[in-house]
Amino acid sequence: MINRETLAKLYAREQAAFAASHPKSKAAYENAEHLFGKVPMTWMNKKAGGFPVYLATAHGNTVTDIDGNSYVDFALGDTGAMVGHSHPVVVEAIQKRVGELGGLTTMLPTEDAEWVGKNLTERFGMAKWSFSLTATDANRWAIRLVRAITGKPKILVNSYCYHGSVDETLIVVGPDGEGMSRPGNVGSPVDVTQTSRVAEFNDLAGLERQLAHGDVAAVLMEPAMTNVGMVLPEPGYLAGVRELTRKYDALLIIDETHTFSAGYGGMTKRDGLEPDVFVIGKAIAGGIPTGTYGLSAELAEKVMARTDLDLVDMGGVGGTLAGNPLQVAAMRATLEHILTEEAFAKMISLCDYYTAGVEALFGKYDLPWSINQLGTRAEYRFAKPYPINGTDAYNSADPELEDFIHLYLLNRGIMLTPFHNMALMAPTTTKDEVDQHLDIFEQCIEELLA
Ligand SMILES: Cc1ncc(COP(=O)(O)O)c(C=O)c1O
């Protein structure tokens, strides 16, 4: 379908244009001699242009770089900045805490924490909450806890899931249908099949086969996979998972760090899911590092009854700064004033428009590509129909084409998430900006097919 020679030529042209218009970013990258991989965090090496864009300013959904280029940001920090960059309400709350009140890390609770817990309960239904600094940490705690409560050793995840760099989750379904270490995994303490089981998303029979071993403490899953394209649940799948976990006495941990895009209460509220543990992070503190885990009333009671567990010293995630006043103030501001029902309604409606526009382009140019939407986020894949499990989604990746499209858009002022073809709508994103993206994406497709 796509002529690879044309693609290579166009990509080379875009890389040259990128280098020409980003001399300061290029020099900054070349001069970064004291950073591992030349960047402060290794993900920043996902760079379609050969070097990353260096940030100058970011407000709302507009980012500018140190060369003075400006972008409409549909990446939004891969969900960390879902409410837009430096939202004035978050900035005010942060400034008040930092400047006026003081006390950034005190190991003392603030009253805002209970407000946040109550709001999270209203949204997601869990009874008791605890805070971490990242969703990865929240998942780590959840895993320790479910093992302690059930007395079972293993965690079950979906093939090609992502829940942070959590050792127990780095397992995929191998060619023989059984679990194996995810290719490229770094420094696992033991063979991952000793700690974990794996099933394909949307495969209840496979899930039941694994649960039948009787050694699974909990299934840890996103209700829609969002890190290998966006794989949506088939009708009845999520209810089936809950039924099977109950049948085999395993707990259910739902990670809504990304699927929160579905609405005010995530998919958990929208679809009536009934997790035992709920994990979220990223967006809910407006860009300040955060994570949180919630327990159902029943599970919380069981945990508190376990007086043999040291729930103070070794019970948490061991994050000295977790639950700090700054993080909690940012969460309150974000949840109280920004991520409201009305804001979600607006963002979702704009995302409907984005998705319909992209779908129309695929139809117009007869491309075998497809797009899925989950509330405020949408993601396309170079496959049609859209894959329904992680392994198929993983195998449908086309890194060369993806990098080219990202760079083409970037060179014309549009930023997509570098890890996926994912676009997220912020409260400030406008229809005009979506149209701008659609026009440039259409030009890109026309050039590719010429
Ligand atoms: C579903 C899910 N869970 C957890 C994480 C990890 O979040 P954090 O980077 O805050 O640790 C991610 C990150 O992308 C995620 O997508």
XYZ file of C-alpha atoms and ligand atoms in Angstrom:
466
model
C 0.000 0.000 0.000
C 2.685 2.460 1.067
C 5.649 2.609 -1.288
C 8.658 2.207 1.003
C 10.986 4.093 -1.321
C 8.632 7.073 -1.349
C 8.350 6.824 2.423
C 12.148 6.763 2.883
C 12.592 9.767 0.580
C 9.882 11.798 2.282
C 11.214 10.889 5.715
C 14.736 12.043 4.752
C 13.277 15.308 3.479
C 11.366 15.852 6.732
C 14.439 15.060 8.853
C 16.460 17.647 6.938
C 13.703 20.214 7.367
C 13.492 19.409 11.080
C 17.246 19.832 11.552
C 17.134 23.160 9.693
C 14.315 24.589 11.777
C 15.555 23.289 15.156
C 19.260 24.257 15.376
C 19.130 25.071 19.093
C 17.428 21.808 20.021
C 19.976 19.952 17.896
C 22.894 21.669 19.612
C 21.406 21.134 23.075
C 21.095 17.427 22.367
C 24.587 17.159 20.951
C 25.982 18.930 24.002
C 24.165 16.751 26.540
C 27.161 14.737 27.623
C 26.232 14.028 31.230
C 22.846 12.456 30.731
C 22.238 8.764 30.254
C 21.235 8.441 26.601
C 21.653 12.254 26.362
C 18.238 12.875 27.927
C 16.945 13.305 31.502
C 14.549 10.372 31.057
C 15.114 7.643 28.519
C 11.653 7.897 26.923
C 12.669 11.296 25.581
C 14.799 9.413 23.106
C 11.675 8.558 21.176
C 12.606 11.185 18.595
C 11.325 10.937 15.062
C 13.545 13.840 14.006
C 16.847 12.381 15.218
C 16.907 14.561 18.347
C 14.165 15.720 20.690
C 12.452 19.092 20.639
C 13.639 21.113 23.665
C 10.879 22.795 25.605
C 10.761 26.555 26.097
C 7.181 27.265 27.227
C 3.903 25.388 27.570
C 0.485 26.816 28.331
C -2.868 25.201 27.723
C -2.415 23.043 24.633
C 0.333 25.195 23.108
C 4.005 24.326 23.386
C 6.955 26.357 22.115
C 10.505 25.125 21.735
C 13.856 26.839 22.240
C 14.055 27.591 18.510
C 10.817 29.560 18.693
C 8.632 26.970 16.940
C 5.115 26.612 18.251
C 2.959 23.468 18.376
C -0.635 22.490 18.956
C -0.094 19.812 21.559
C -2.203 16.663 21.168
C 0.344 14.624 23.163
C -0.165 16.484 26.438
C 2.731 14.767 28.140
C 1.279 11.365 27.226
C -1.688 12.149 29.529
C 0.268 13.775 32.388
C -0.875 17.170 31.096
C -4.377 16.129 30.060
C -5.804 19.313 31.605
C -3.422 21.420 29.544
C -0.052 22.820 30.568
C 0.192 25.043 33.625
C -3.557 25.415 33.966
C -4.079 28.706 35.846
C -6.112 26.997 38.567
C -3.333 24.475 39.198
C -0.706 27.203 39.104
C -2.632 29.221 41.674
C -2.984 26.226 43.997
C 0.704 25.390 43.636
C 1.777 28.978 44.219
C -0.392 29.208 47.296
C 1.075 26.029 48.739
C 4.666 26.821 47.808
C 4.791 30.557 48.403
C 2.100 31.497 50.838
C 1.590 28.457 53.037
C 4.906 26.695 52.576
C 5.644 23.069 53.409
C 6.433 20.993 50.398
C 7.511 17.807 52.057
C 6.646 17.485 55.686
C 5.388 13.917 56.233
C 2.306 15.557 57.713
C -1.170 15.217 56.190
C -3.158 18.203 54.950
C -6.941 18.508 55.065
C -7.053 18.622 51.280
C -6.169 14.910 51.225
C -9.552 13.873 52.627
C -11.266 16.159 50.094
C -9.375 14.395 47.305
C -10.180 10.940 48.725
C -13.889 11.792 48.893
C -13.868 13.089 45.328
C -12.090 9.963 44.089
C -14.711 7.835 45.843
C -17.477 9.804 44.144
C -15.842 9.257 40.773
C -14.610 5.695 40.969
C -16.547 4.146 43.847
C -13.617 2.788 45.866
C -13.831 3.323 49.628
C -10.262 4.051 50.770
C -7.388 5.833 49.036
C -3.658 6.162 49.411
C -1.306 8.311 47.353
C 1.936 7.576 45.560
C 4.092 9.669 43.249
C 3.566 7.633 40.095
C 1.059 5.132 38.795
C 3.918 2.635 38.526
C 4.352 2.862 42.287
C 0.623 2.550 42.865
C 0.622 -0.670 40.845
C 3.598 -1.996 42.775
C 1.780 -1.415 46.051
C -1.409 -2.966 44.724
C 0.486 -6.089 43.703
C 2.129 -6.520 47.108
C -1.176 -6.010 48.822
C -3.182 -8.531 46.793
C -0.489 -11.145 47.253
C -0.555 -10.536 51.011
C -4.332 -10.756 51.255
C -4.913 -13.770 49.031
C -1.786 -15.702 49.956
C -1.372 -16.477 46.251
C 1.911 -15.782 44.453
C 1.012 -14.669 40.931
C -0.336 -11.670 39.062
C -2.111 -12.071 35.739
C -1.836 -9.369 33.071
C -2.695 -8.936 29.404
C -0.092 -9.579 26.747
C 1.707 -6.334 25.760
C 0.108 -4.412 28.586
C 1.837 -1.442 30.174
C 1.428 -0.543 33.833
C 4.784 1.174 34.370
C 8.085 -0.648 34.672
C 6.622 -3.192 37.072
C 8.598 -6.451 36.871
C 5.536 -8.686 37.300
C 3.842 -7.174 34.247
C 6.600 -7.715 31.703
C 5.240 -10.952 30.338
C 3.694 -11.721 26.954
C 1.931 -14.669 25.368
C 4.591 -16.685 23.534
C 4.187 -18.698 20.312
C 3.087 -21.768 22.316
C 0.304 -19.769 24.003
C 2.095 -19.715 27.358
C 3.775 -16.789 29.084
C 7.325 -15.677 28.352
C 9.463 -12.672 29.254
C 8.648 -9.604 27.195
C 11.440 -9.139 24.617
C 13.893 -6.428 25.667
C 12.996 -6.593 29.362
C 15.757 -5.250 31.622
C 17.084 -7.035 34.707
C 14.134 -9.058 35.902
C 14.886 -10.508 39.357
C 13.500 -13.951 38.457
C 11.957 -15.574 35.406
C 8.704 -13.641 35.048
C 6.704 -16.865 34.696
C 7.436 -17.468 38.395
C 5.613 -14.311 39.386
C 3.065 -13.855 36.638
C 0.590 -15.299 34.219
C -0.640 -13.743 31.019
C -3.682 -13.886 28.761
C -4.668 -11.998 25.647
C -7.073 -9.097 26.051
C -10.597 -10.044 24.898
C -9.854 -13.764 25.357
C -11.987 -15.109 28.198
C -11.186 -18.758 27.435
C -7.448 -18.020 27.657
C -7.988 -16.100 30.868
C -9.938 -18.964 32.395
C -7.219 -21.463 31.414
C -4.661 -19.417 33.306
C -6.864 -18.676 36.321
C -7.699 -22.367 36.651
C -4.174 -22.972 37.978
C -5.475 -21.426 41.201
C -2.316 -19.436 41.953
C -3.386 -15.973 40.749
C -3.760 -13.321 43.455
C -5.154 -10.728 41.063
C -5.751 -9.800 37.472
C -4.162 -6.414 36.801
C -5.535 -4.768 33.673
C -6.504 -1.627 31.851
C -10.195 -1.859 30.870
C -9.056 -0.822 27.379
C -5.419 -1.314 26.412
C -3.896 2.085 25.681
C -0.199 1.523 25.278
C -0.125 -0.710 22.225
C -2.553 1.219 20.133
C -5.903 1.482 21.847
C -7.560 -1.899 22.051
C -11.172 -1.689 23.156
C -13.054 -4.399 25.036
C -15.486 -6.505 23.057
C -19.077 -6.558 24.363
C -19.266 -8.736 27.484
C -15.503 -9.075 27.938
C -15.104 -6.923 31.052
C -18.130 -8.506 32.729
C -16.652 -11.902 31.839
C -13.323 -10.979 33.446
C -15.081 -9.987 36.661
C -17.074 -13.207 36.671
C -13.983 -15.356 36.142
C -11.926 -13.562 38.780
C -14.722 -14.217 41.272
C -15.056 -17.845 40.175
C -11.324 -18.464 40.737
C -11.027 -16.307 43.842
C -8.686 -13.765 42.316
C -8.920 -10.048 42.939
C -9.300 -7.480 40.157
C -7.028 -4.432 39.873
C -8.215 -1.916 37.299
C -5.593 0.590 36.133
C -7.294 3.694 34.711
C -4.213 5.878 34.376
C -5.039 6.400 30.687
C -8.616 5.140 30.343
C -9.748 7.941 32.661
C -10.232 9.656 29.297
C -13.590 7.824 29.121
C -15.198 10.366 31.425
C -15.570 11.868 34.887
C -15.420 8.461 36.601
C -13.376 6.677 33.946
C -14.602 3.408 32.477
C -15.231 2.160 35.998
C -18.149 4.542 36.464
C -19.225 4.638 32.821
C -19.376 0.865 32.410
C -20.180 -0.144 35.994
C -16.943 -2.045 36.599
C -16.398 -3.454 40.076
C -12.670 -3.543 40.803
C -11.242 -4.572 44.169
C -8.322 -2.212 43.659
C -8.280 0.836 41.417
C -5.155 2.602 40.182
C -4.787 5.995 38.568
C -2.086 8.642 38.152
C -0.798 11.228 35.691
C -3.708 13.555 34.825
C -5.299 13.967 38.238
C -2.702 16.395 39.631
C -2.618 18.672 36.593
C 1.003 17.778 35.790
C 2.496 17.425 39.276
C 3.773 13.850 39.806
C 1.082 11.664 41.282
C -0.458 8.262 41.583
C -3.117 6.762 43.775
C -4.679 3.435 44.600
C -8.147 2.850 45.966
C -9.470 -0.214 47.755
C -13.043 -1.484 47.864
C -14.659 -1.322 51.293
C -14.499 -5.096 51.603
C -10.840 -5.334 50.697
C -9.898 -2.365 52.882
C -11.563 -4.089 55.830
C -9.680 -7.306 55.162
C -6.402 -5.431 54.945
C -6.976 -3.527 58.180
C -7.854 -6.770 59.940
C -4.443 -8.191 59.084
C -2.577 -7.086 62.178
C 0.349 -9.291 61.171
C 1.109 -6.916 58.264
C 3.245 -3.855 58.954
C 1.058 -1.367 57.139
C 2.884 1.687 58.405
C 6.517 1.115 57.706
C 6.652 -1.506 54.971
C 3.043 -1.357 53.893
C 3.089 1.551 51.524
C 5.164 2.190 48.475
C 8.058 3.549 50.479
C 7.758 6.936 48.862
C 8.945 9.528 51.362
C 7.412 12.324 49.318
C 4.139 10.527 48.517
C 1.027 12.396 49.631
C 3.031 15.597 50.007
C 1.101 18.870 50.404
C 2.022 20.169 46.943
C 0.806 17.036 45.177
C -2.400 16.965 47.194
C -3.113 20.667 46.567
C -2.618 20.104 42.828
C -4.934 17.079 42.862
C -7.637 19.013 44.655
C -7.427 21.942 42.247
C -7.530 19.632 39.230
C -10.378 17.447 40.428
C -12.470 20.230 41.922
C -12.213 22.832 39.194
C -10.907 21.363 35.942
C -11.815 17.740 35.313
C -15.522 18.322 35.778
C -18.429 16.558 34.056
C -18.842 19.629 31.799
C -15.172 19.675 30.820
C -15.294 15.986 29.908
C -18.442 16.507 27.836
C -16.709 19.245 25.823
C -13.471 17.315 25.336
C -15.302 14.134 24.372
C -17.423 15.942 21.821
C -14.293 17.451 20.254
C -12.676 14.037 20.193
C -15.776 12.648 18.425
C -15.115 15.286 15.766
C -11.395 14.420 15.552
C -12.135 10.692 15.253
C -14.811 11.174 12.594
C -12.402 13.395 10.627
C -9.559 10.880 10.717
C -11.909 8.030 9.845
C -13.237 10.005 6.890
C -9.682 10.474 5.590
C -8.989 6.740 5.839
C -12.192 6.154 3.852
C -11.484 8.866 1.277
C -8.010 7.483 0.514
C -9.070 3.868 0.909
C -6.401 3.220 3.518
C -6.426 -0.083 5.449
C -6.042 1.847 8.699
C -8.492 2.318 11.559
C -9.066 4.511 14.586
C -10.468 3.840 18.051
C -11.737 6.441 20.477
C -12.140 6.348 24.214
C -13.728 9.563 25.421
C -11.184 12.345 25.107
C -8.473 10.290 23.388
C -8.279 8.588 20.028
C -5.626 6.505 18.384
C -5.202 5.081 14.925
C -3.403 1.947 13.881
C -2.083 0.827 10.502
C -4.441 -2.141 10.464
C -8.076 -2.723 9.609
C -10.070 -3.940 11.427
C -8.484 -2.583 14.584
C -6.706 -5.415 16.445
C -8.580 -6.773 19.441
C -5.666 -8.015 21.507
C -2.245 -6.794 22.550
C -0.141 -9.198 20.506
C -1.978 -8.433 17.265
C -1.833 -4.720 18.035
C 1.893 -4.982 18.730
C 2.477 -6.860 15.489
C 0.581 -4.242 13.500
C 3.025 -1.490 14.441
C 4.882 0.256 11.615
C 7.610 2.309 13.335
C 8.951 3.804 10.087
C 5.564 5.060 8.956
C 4.679 6.217 12.450
C 7.900 8.211 12.840
C 7.408 9.792 9.446
C 3.859 10.907 10.210
C 4.875 12.272 13.611
C 7.712 14.248 12.070
C 5.601 15.509 9.178
C 3.043 16.816 11.669
C 5.709 18.213 14.003
C 7.328 20.146 11.163
C 3.954 21.771 10.582
C 3.165 22.625 14.176
C 1.242 19.565 15.374
C 2.490 17.368 18.204
C 1.200 13.802 18.634
C 2.307 11.422 21.370
C 5.674 10.076 20.214
C 4.890 6.566 21.474
C 1.655 6.114 19.651
C -0.611 7.700 17.073
C -2.577 9.037 19.977
C -4.295 12.386 20.228
C -5.754 13.721 23.444
C -8.066 16.726 23.700
C -7.361 19.300 26.423
C -10.024 21.606 27.843
C -8.534 24.387 25.681
C -8.269 22.443 22.406
C -10.431 23.997 19.691
C -12.276 22.728 16.636
C -10.016 24.938 14.485
C -6.970 23.177 15.858
C -8.488 19.799 15.094
C -9.226 21.031 11.550
C -5.644 22.235 11.271
C -4.459 18.742 12.190
C -6.856 17.119 9.728
C -5.679 19.370 6.862
C -2.016 18.622 7.513
C -2.673 14.912 8.000
C -4.491 14.868 4.661
C -1.526 16.563 2.940
C 0.716 13.947 4.522
C -1.440 11.082 3.228
C -1.548 12.635 -0.260
C 2.231 12.879 -0.358
C 2.591 9.298 0.849
C 0.254 7.985 -1.843
C 1.578 10.174 -4.693
C -1.972 2.232 32.217
C -0.739 2.797 32.826
N -0.432 2.490 34.086
C 0.666 2.993 34.677
C 1.510 3.817 34.004
C 2.730 4.360 34.684
O 2.499 5.658 35.070
P 3.681 6.532 35.661
O 4.510 6.903 34.495
O 3.014 7.652 36.363
O 4.414 5.668 36.616
C 1.241 4.169 32.692
C 2.136 5.064 31.925
O 2.016 5.283 30.760
C 0.083 3.647 32.084
O -0.232 3.942 30.822
